[in-house]
Amino acid sequence: MITYKFITQDKSQDIEAMSLKKATKKFQGGDAEEVTIEWTSRKGNPSSKVVKLPYKSRSERKGRLWEH
């Protein structure tokens, strides 16, 4: 498991998950518009990313592409 640190303007929260996608779905940001996520990969490389809230996965954004 990887520990992801979610940082907003007024608080920070640590979430353990197998992937960034699953950790982002678990995070509840309240009324924040974006969140900075920091983590260390399994190989030991530090990474960070800024995600806009509320987070929607690609399938939620696009819907079913091939609906007949």
mmCIF file of C-alpha atoms in Angstrom:
data_model
loop_
_atom_site.group_PDB
_atom_site.id
_atom_site.type_symbol
_atom_site.label_atom_id
_atom_site.label_comp_id
_atom_site.label_asym_id
_atom_site.label_seq_id
_atom_site.Cartn_x
_atom_site.Cartn_y
_atom_site.Cartn_z
ATOM 1 C CA MET A 1 0.000 0.000 0.000
ATOM 2 C CA ILE A 2 1.091 3.553 -0.713
ATOM 3 C CA THR A 3 0.406 6.472 1.633
ATOM 4 C CA TYR A 4 -0.993 9.486 -0.200
ATOM 5 C CA LYS A 5 -0.955 12.882 1.537
ATOM 6 C CA PHE A 6 -3.832 15.157 0.497
ATOM 7 C CA ILE A 7 -3.131 18.831 1.213
ATOM 8 C CA THR A 8 -5.793 21.536 1.025
ATOM 9 C CA GLN A 9 -5.560 25.136 2.211
ATOM 10 C CA ASP A 10 -6.551 24.437 5.822
ATOM 11 C CA LYS A 11 -5.796 20.743 6.470
ATOM 12 C CA SER A 12 -3.934 17.650 5.344
ATOM 13 C CA GLN A 13 -5.060 14.035 5.374
ATOM 14 C CA ASP A 14 -3.177 10.758 4.867
ATOM 15 C CA ILE A 15 -4.883 7.920 2.987
ATOM 16 C CA GLU A 16 -3.453 4.465 2.294
ATOM 17 C CA ALA A 17 -4.493 2.862 -1.000
ATOM 18 C CA MET A 18 -3.125 0.707 -3.814
ATOM 19 C CA SER A 19 -3.480 3.435 -6.480
ATOM 20 C CA LEU A 20 -3.894 7.184 -6.843
ATOM 21 C CA LYS A 21 -7.331 6.687 -8.405
ATOM 22 C CA LYS A 22 -8.625 4.709 -5.407
ATOM 23 C CA ALA A 23 -7.118 7.153 -2.906
ATOM 24 C CA THR A 24 -8.699 10.127 -4.690
ATOM 25 C CA LYS A 25 -12.119 8.455 -4.573
ATOM 26 C CA LYS A 26 -11.741 7.911 -0.792
ATOM 27 C CA PHE A 27 -10.778 11.534 -0.125
ATOM 28 C CA GLN A 28 -13.503 13.903 1.056
ATOM 29 C CA GLY A 29 -12.341 17.458 0.417
ATOM 30 C CA GLY A 30 -15.312 19.397 1.725
ATOM 31 C CA ASP A 31 -15.647 22.712 -0.110
ATOM 32 C CA ALA A 32 -12.098 22.900 -1.507
ATOM 33 C CA GLU A 33 -11.774 23.472 -5.268
ATOM 34 C CA GLU A 34 -8.480 21.615 -5.688
ATOM 35 C CA VAL A 35 -6.139 19.438 -3.674
ATOM 36 C CA THR A 36 -2.400 18.740 -3.857
ATOM 37 C CA ILE A 37 -1.463 15.077 -3.523
ATOM 38 C CA GLU A 38 2.035 13.939 -2.507
ATOM 39 C CA TRP A 39 3.295 10.360 -2.351
ATOM 40 C CA THR A 40 6.391 8.208 -2.651
ATOM 41 C CA SER A 41 6.319 5.432 -5.240
ATOM 42 C CA ARG A 42 7.243 1.822 -4.538
ATOM 43 C CA LYS A 43 10.665 2.519 -6.094
ATOM 44 C CA GLY A 44 11.184 5.476 -3.742
ATOM 45 C CA ASN A 45 10.555 8.346 -6.148
ATOM 46 C CA PRO A 46 8.635 11.321 -4.674
ATOM 47 C CA SER A 47 5.708 12.606 -6.742
ATOM 48 C CA SER A 48 2.977 15.209 -6.496
ATOM 49 C CA LYS A 49 -0.135 16.162 -8.451
ATOM 50 C CA VAL A 50 -2.851 18.817 -8.269
ATOM 51 C CA VAL A 51 -6.402 17.482 -8.762
ATOM 52 C CA LYS A 52 -9.564 19.556 -9.175
ATOM 53 C CA LEU A 53 -12.502 18.624 -6.967
ATOM 54 C CA PRO A 54 -14.978 16.991 -7.092
ATOM 55 C CA TYR A 55 -12.986 14.189 -8.719
ATOM 56 C CA LYS A 56 -14.708 12.255 -11.482
ATOM 57 C CA SER A 57 -13.119 9.266 -13.166
ATOM 58 C CA ARG A 58 -12.910 8.999 -16.943
ATOM 59 C CA SER A 59 -15.887 6.647 -17.112
ATOM 60 C CA GLU A 60 -18.019 9.131 -15.158
ATOM 61 C CA ARG A 61 -16.909 12.032 -17.389
ATOM 62 C CA LYS A 62 -17.405 10.244 -20.709
ATOM 63 C CA GLY A 63 -20.208 7.818 -19.957
ATOM 64 C CA ARG A 64 -20.519 4.688 -22.017
ATOM 65 C CA LEU A 65 -18.752 5.298 -25.282
ATOM 66 C CA TRP A 66 -20.209 2.417 -27.309
ATOM 67 C CA GLU A 67 -23.837 2.288 -26.294
ATOM 68 C CA HIS A 68 -26.114 0.623 -28.851
#
